[in-house]
MMTF fields as JSON, N, C-alpha, C and O atoms, coordinates in Angstrom:
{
  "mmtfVersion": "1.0.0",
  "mmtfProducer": "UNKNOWN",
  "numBonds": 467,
  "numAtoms": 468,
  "numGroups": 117,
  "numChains": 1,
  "numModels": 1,
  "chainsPerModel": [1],
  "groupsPerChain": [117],
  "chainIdList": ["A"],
  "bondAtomList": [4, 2, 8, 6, 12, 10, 16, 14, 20, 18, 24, 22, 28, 26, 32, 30, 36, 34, 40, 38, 44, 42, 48, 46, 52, 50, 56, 54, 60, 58, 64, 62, 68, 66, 72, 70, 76, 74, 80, 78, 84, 82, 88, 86, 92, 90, 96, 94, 100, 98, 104, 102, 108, 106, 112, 110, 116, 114, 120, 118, 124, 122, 128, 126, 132, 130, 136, 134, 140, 138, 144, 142, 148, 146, 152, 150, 156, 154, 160, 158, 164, 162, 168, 166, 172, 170, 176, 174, 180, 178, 184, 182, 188, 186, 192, 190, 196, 194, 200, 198, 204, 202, 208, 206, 212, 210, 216, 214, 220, 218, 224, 222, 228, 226, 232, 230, 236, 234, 240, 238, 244, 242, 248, 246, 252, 250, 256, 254, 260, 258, 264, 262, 268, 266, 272, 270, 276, 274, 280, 278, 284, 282, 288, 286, 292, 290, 296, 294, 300, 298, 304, 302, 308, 306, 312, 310, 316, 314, 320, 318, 324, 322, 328, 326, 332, 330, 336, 334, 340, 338, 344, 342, 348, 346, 352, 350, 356, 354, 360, 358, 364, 362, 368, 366, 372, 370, 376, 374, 380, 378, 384, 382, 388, 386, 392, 390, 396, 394, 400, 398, 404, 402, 408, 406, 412, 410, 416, 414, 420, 418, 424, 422, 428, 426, 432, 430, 436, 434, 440, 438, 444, 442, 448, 446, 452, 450, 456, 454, 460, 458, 464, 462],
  "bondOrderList": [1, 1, 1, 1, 1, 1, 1, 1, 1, 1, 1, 1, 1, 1, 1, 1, 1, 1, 1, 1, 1, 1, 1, 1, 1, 1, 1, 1, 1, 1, 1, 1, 1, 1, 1, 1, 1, 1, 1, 1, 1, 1, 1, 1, 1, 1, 1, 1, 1, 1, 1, 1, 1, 1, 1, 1, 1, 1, 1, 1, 1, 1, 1, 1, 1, 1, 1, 1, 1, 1, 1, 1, 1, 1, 1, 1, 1, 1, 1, 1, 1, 1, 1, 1, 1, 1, 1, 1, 1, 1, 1, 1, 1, 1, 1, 1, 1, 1, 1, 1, 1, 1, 1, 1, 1, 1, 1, 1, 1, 1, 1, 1, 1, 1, 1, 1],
  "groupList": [{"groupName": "UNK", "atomNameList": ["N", "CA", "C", "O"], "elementList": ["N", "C", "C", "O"], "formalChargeList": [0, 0, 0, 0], "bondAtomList": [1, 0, 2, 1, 3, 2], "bondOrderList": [1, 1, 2], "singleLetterCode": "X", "chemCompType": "L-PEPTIDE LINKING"}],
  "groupTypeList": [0, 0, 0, 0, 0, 0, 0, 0, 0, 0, 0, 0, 0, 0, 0, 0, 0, 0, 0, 0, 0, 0, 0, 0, 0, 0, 0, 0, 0, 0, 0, 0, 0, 0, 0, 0, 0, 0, 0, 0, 0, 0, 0, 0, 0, 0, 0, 0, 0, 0, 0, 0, 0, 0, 0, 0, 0, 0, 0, 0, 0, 0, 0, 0, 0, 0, 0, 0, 0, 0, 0, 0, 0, 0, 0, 0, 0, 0, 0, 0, 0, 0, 0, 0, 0, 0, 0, 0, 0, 0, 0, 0, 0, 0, 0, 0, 0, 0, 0, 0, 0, 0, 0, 0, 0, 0, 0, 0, 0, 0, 0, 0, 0, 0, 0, 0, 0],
  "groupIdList": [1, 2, 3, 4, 5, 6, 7, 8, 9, 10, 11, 12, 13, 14, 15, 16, 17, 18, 19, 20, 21, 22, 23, 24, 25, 26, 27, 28, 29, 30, 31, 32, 33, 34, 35, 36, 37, 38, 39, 40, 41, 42, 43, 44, 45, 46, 47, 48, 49, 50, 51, 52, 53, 54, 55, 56, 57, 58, 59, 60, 61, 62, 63, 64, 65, 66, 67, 68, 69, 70, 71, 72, 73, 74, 75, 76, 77, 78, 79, 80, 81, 82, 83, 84, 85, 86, 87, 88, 89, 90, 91, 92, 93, 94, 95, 96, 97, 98, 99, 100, 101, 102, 103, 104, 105, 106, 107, 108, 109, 110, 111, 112, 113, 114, 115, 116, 117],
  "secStructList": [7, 2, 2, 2, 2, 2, 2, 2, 2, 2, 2, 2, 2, 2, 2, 2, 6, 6, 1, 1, 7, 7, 7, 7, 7, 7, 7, 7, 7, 7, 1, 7, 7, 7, 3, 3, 3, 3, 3, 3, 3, 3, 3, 7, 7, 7, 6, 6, 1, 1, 1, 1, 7, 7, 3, 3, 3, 3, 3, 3, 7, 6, 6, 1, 7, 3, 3, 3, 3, 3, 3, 7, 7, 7, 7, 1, 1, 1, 7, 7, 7, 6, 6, 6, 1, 1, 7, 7, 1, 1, 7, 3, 3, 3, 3, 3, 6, 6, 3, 3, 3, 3, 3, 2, 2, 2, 2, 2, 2, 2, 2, 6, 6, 6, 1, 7, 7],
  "xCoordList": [46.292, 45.373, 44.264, 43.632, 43.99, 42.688, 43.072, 42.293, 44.53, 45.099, 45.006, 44.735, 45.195, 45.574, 44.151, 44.213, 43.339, 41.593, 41.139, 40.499, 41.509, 41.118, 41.586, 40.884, 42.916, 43.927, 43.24, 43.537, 42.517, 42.414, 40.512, 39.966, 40.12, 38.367, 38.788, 38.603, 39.272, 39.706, 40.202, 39.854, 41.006, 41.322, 40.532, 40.344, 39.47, 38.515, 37.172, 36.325, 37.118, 36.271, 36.482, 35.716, 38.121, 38.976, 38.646, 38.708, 38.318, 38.201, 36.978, 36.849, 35.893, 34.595, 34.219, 33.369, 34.806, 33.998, 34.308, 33.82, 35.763, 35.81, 34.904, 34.648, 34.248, 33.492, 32.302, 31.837, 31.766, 30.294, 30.725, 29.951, 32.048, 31.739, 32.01, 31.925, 32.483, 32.565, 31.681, 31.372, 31.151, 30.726, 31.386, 32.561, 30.193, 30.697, 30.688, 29.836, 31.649, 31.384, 30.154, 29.809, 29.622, 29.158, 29.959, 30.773, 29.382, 30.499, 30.048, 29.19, 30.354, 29.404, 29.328, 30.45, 28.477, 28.384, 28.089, 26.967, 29.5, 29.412, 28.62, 28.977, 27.385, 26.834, 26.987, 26.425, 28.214, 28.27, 29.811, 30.275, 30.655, 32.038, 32.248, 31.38, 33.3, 33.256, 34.841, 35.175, 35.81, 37.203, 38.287, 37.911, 39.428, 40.211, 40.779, 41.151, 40.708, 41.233, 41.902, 41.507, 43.084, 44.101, 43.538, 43.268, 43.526, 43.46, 44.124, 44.98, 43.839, 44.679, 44.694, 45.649, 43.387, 43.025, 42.186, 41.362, 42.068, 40.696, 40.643, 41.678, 39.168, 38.795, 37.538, 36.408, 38.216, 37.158, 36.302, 36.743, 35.354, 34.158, 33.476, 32.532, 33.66, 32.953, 31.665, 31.465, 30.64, 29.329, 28.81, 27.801, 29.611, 29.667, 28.587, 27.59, 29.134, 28.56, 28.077, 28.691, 26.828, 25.939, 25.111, 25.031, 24.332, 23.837, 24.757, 24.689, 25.532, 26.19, 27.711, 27.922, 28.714, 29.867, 29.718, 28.714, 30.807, 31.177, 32.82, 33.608, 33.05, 34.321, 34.545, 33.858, 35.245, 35.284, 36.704, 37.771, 36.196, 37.803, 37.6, 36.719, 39.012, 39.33, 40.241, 41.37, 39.667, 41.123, 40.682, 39.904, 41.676, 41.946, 42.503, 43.121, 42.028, 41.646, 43.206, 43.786, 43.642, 44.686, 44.791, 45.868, 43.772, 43.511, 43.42, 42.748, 43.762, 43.68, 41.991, 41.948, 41.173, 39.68, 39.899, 40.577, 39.038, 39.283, 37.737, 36.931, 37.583, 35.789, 36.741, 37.869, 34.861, 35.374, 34.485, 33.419, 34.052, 33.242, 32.927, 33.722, 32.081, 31.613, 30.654, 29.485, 31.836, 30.375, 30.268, 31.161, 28.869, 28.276, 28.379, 27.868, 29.383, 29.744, 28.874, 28.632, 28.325, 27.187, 27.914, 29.134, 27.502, 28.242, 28.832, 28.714, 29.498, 30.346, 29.335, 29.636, 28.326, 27.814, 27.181, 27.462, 26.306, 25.656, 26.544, 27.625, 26.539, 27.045, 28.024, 27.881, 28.67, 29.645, 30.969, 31.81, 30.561, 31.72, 33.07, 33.985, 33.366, 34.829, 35.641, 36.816, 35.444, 36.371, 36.228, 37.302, 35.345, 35.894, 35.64, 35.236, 36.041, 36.207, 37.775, 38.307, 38.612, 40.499, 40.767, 41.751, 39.746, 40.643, 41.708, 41.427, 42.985, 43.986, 43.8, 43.178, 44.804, 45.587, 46.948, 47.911, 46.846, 47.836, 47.267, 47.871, 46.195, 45.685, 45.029, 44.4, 45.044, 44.084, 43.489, 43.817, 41.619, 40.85, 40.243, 40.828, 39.046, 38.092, 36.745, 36.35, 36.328, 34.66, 34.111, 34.606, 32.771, 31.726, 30.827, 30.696, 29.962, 28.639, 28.644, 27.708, 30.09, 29.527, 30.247, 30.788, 30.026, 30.67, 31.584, 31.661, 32.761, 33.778, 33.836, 33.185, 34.544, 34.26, 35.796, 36.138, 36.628, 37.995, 38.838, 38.523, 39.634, 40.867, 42.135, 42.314, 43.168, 43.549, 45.322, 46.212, 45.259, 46.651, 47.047, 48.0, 45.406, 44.74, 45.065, 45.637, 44.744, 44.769, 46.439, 46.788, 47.152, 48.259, 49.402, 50.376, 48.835, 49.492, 49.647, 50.517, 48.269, 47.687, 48.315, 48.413, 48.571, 49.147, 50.363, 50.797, 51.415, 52.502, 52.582, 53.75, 52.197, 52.143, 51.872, 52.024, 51.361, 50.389, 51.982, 52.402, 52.377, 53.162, 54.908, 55.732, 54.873, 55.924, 56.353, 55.65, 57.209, 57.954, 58.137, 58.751],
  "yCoordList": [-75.082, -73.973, -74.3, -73.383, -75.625, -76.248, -75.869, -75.553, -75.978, -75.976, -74.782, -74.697, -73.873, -72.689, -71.842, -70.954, -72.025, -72.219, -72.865, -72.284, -73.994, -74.618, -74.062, -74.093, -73.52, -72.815, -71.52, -70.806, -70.811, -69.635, -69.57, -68.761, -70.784, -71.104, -71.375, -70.428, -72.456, -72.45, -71.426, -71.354, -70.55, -68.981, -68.589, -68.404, -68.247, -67.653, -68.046, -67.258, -69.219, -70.094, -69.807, -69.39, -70.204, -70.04, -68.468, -68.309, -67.589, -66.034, -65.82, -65.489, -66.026, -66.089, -66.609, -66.153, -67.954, -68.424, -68.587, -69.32, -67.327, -66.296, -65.625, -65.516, -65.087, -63.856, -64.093, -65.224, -63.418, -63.352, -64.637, -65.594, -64.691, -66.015, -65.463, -66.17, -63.611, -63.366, -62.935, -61.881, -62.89, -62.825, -61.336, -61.078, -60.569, -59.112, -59.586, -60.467, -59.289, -59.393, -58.313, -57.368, -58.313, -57.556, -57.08, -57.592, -55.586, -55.133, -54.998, -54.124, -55.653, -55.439, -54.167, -53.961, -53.365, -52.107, -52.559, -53.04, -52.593, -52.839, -51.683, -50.53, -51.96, -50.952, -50.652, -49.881, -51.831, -51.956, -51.991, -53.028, -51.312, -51.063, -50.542, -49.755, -50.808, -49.492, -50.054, -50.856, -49.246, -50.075, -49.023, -48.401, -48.959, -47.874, -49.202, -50.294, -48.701, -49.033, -48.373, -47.319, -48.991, -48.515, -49.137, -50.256, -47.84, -48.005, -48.41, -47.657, -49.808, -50.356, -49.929, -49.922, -49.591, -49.159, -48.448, -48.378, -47.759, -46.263, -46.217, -46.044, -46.346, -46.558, -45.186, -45.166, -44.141, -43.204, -43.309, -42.71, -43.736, -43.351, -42.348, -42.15, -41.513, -40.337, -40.832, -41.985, -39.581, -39.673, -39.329, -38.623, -39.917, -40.236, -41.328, -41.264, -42.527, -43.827, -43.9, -44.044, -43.74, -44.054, -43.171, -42.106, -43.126, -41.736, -40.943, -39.718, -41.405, -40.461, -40.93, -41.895, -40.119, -40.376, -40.976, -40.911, -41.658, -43.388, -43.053, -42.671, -43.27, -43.759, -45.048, -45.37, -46.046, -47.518, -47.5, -46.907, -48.502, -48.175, -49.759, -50.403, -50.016, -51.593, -51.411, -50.92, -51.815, -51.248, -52.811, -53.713, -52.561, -53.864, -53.147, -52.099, -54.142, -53.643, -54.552, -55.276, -54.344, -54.67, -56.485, -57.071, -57.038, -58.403, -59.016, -60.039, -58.714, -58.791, -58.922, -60.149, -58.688, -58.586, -57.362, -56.373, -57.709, -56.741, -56.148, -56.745, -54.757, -54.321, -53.63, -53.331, -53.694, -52.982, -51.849, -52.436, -50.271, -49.662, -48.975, -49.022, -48.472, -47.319, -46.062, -45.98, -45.06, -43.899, -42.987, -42.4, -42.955, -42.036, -40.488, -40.014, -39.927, -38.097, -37.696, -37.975, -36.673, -35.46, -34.587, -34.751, -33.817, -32.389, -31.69, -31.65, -31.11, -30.334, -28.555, -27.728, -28.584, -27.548, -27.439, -26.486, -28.574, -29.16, -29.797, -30.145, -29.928, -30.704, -31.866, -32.88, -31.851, -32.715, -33.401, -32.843, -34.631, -35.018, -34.651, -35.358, -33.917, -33.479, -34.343, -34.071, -35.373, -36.577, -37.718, -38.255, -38.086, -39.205, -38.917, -39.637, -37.321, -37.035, -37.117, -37.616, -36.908, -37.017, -37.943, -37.972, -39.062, -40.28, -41.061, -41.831, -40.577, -41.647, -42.976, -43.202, -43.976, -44.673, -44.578, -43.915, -45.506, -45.098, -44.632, -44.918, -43.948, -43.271, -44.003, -44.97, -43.59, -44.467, -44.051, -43.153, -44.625, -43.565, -44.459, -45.404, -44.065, -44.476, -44.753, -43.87, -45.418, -45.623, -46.281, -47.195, -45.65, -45.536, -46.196, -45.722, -47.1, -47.721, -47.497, -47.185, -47.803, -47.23, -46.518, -46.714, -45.343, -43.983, -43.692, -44.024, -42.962, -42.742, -41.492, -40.646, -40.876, -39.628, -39.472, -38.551, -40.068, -39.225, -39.524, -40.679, -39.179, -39.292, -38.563, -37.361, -40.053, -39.666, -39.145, -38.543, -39.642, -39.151, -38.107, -37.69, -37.222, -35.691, -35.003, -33.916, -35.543, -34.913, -34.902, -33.821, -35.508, -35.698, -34.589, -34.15, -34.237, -33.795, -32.456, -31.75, -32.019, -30.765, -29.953, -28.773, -31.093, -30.596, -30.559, -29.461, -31.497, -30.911, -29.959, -29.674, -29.078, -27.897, -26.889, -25.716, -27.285, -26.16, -25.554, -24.443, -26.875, -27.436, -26.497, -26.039, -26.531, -26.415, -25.309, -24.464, -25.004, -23.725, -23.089, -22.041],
  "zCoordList": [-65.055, -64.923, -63.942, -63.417, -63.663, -63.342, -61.853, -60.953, -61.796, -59.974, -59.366, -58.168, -60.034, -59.934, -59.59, -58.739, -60.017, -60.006, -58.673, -57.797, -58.649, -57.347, -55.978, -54.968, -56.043, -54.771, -55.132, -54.173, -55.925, -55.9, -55.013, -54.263, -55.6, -54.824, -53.219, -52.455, -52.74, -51.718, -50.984, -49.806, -51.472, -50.55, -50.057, -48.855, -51.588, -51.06, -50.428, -50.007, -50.426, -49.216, -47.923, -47.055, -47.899, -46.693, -45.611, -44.392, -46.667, -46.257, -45.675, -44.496, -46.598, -46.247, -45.475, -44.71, -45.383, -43.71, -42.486, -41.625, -42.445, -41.632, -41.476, -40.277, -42.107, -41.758, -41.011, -41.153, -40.347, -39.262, -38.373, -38.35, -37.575, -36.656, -35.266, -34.262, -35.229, -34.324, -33.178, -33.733, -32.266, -31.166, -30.305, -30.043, -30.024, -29.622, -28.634, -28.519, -27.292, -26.017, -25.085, -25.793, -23.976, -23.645, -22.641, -21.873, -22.9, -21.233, -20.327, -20.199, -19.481, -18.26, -17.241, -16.778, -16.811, -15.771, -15.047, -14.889, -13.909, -12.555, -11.908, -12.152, -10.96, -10.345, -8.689, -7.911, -8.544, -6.534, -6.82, -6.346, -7.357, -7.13, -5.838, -5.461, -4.958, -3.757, -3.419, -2.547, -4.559, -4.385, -5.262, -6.256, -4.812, -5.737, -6.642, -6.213, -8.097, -9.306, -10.183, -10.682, -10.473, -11.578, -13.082, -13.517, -13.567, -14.952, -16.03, -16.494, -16.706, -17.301, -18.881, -19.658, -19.094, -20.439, -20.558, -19.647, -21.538, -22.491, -23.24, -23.884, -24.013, -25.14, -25.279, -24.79, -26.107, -26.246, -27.175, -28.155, -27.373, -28.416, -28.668, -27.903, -29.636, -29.748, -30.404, -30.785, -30.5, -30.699, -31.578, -31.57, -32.915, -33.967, -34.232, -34.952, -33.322, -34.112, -32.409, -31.352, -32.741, -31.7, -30.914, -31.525, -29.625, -29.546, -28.633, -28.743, -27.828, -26.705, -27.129, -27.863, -26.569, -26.558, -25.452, -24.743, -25.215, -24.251, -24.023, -24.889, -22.829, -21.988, -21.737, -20.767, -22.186, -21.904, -20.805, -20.966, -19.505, -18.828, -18.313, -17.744, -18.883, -18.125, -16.971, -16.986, -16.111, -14.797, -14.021, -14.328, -12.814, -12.061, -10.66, -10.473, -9.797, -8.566, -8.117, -8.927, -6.818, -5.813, -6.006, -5.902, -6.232, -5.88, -7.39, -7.517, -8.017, -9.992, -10.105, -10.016, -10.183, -10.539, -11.214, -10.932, -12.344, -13.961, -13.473, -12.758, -14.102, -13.999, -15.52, -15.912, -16.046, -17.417, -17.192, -17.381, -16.839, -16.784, -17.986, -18.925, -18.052, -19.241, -18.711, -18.335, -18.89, -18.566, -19.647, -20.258, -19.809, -21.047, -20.292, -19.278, -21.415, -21.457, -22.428, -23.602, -21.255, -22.355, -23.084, -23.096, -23.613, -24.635, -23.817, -22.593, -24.519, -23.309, -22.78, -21.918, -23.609, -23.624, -21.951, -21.224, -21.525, -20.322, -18.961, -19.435, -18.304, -16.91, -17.211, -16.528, -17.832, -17.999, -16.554, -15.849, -16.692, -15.887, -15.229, -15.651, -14.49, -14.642, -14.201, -14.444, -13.59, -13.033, -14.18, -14.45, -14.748, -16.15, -17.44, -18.353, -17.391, -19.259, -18.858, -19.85, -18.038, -17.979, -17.287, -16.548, -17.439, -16.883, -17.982, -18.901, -17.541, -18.933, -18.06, -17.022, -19.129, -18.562, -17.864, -18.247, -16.563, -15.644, -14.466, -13.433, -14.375, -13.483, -12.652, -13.081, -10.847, -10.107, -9.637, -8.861, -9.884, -9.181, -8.108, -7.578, -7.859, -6.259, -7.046, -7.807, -6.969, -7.285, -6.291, -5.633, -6.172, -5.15, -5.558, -6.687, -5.448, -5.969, -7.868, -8.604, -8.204, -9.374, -10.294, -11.382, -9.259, -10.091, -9.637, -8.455, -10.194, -10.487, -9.767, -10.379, -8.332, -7.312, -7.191, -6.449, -7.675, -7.077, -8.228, -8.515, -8.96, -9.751, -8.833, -8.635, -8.215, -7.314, -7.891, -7.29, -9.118, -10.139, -9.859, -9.201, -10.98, -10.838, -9.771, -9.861, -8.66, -7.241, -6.99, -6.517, -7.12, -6.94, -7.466, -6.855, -9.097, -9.702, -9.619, -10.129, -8.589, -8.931, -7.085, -6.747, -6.403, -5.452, -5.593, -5.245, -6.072, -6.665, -7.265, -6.999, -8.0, -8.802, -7.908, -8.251, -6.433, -5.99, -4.764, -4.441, -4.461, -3.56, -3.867, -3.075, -4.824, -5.598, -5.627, -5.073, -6.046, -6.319, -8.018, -8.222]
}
């Protein structure tokens, strides 16, 4: 019984001091981008937990250099973004000092359709 006690303290030692050892990364906002990037990943955060809704985009440029950007989307009621509220993944856009001015997928897709029959 005594063992059974001891493997059962140890688990839960084992568990606990897991906990709080992780380390949040920070993300960094590149503010001198001036390079087309494919989007490798999107992480939407709504504005729920926190004050603004958030776009997280990990993409990677021609030369493998990762930028992780984030741009804060207002309500949809006000001036909202129209180039990085539909950025998926997959998509490659253009950024300028920064910001995000062409989704060139978008553009692509929309002339095929236009193009088309």
């Amino acid at each position: 019984m005594k063992k059974q006690n001891l493997l059962w303290l140890l688990t839960v030692a084992m568990m606990m001091g897991g906990c709080g050892k992780r380390t949040h990364k920070n993300i960094n906002e590149y503010k001198n981008i001036n390079d087309t990037l494919f989007v490798v990943g999107v992480l939407n955060q709504p504005a729920a937990y926190g004050e603004t809704a958030c776009k997280y985009l990990s993409c990677v440029n021609k030369t493998g250099v990762n930028y992780e950007i984030v741009n804060k989307l207002t309500p949809i009621g006000t001036n909202r973004d129209p180039i990085a509220s539909y950025i998926e993944r997959g998509d490659t856009i253009v950024v300028q000092n920064g910001k995000i001015v062409k989704n060139i997928t978008m553009e692509n897709l929309k002339s095929r359709y236009v193009n088309g029959r």
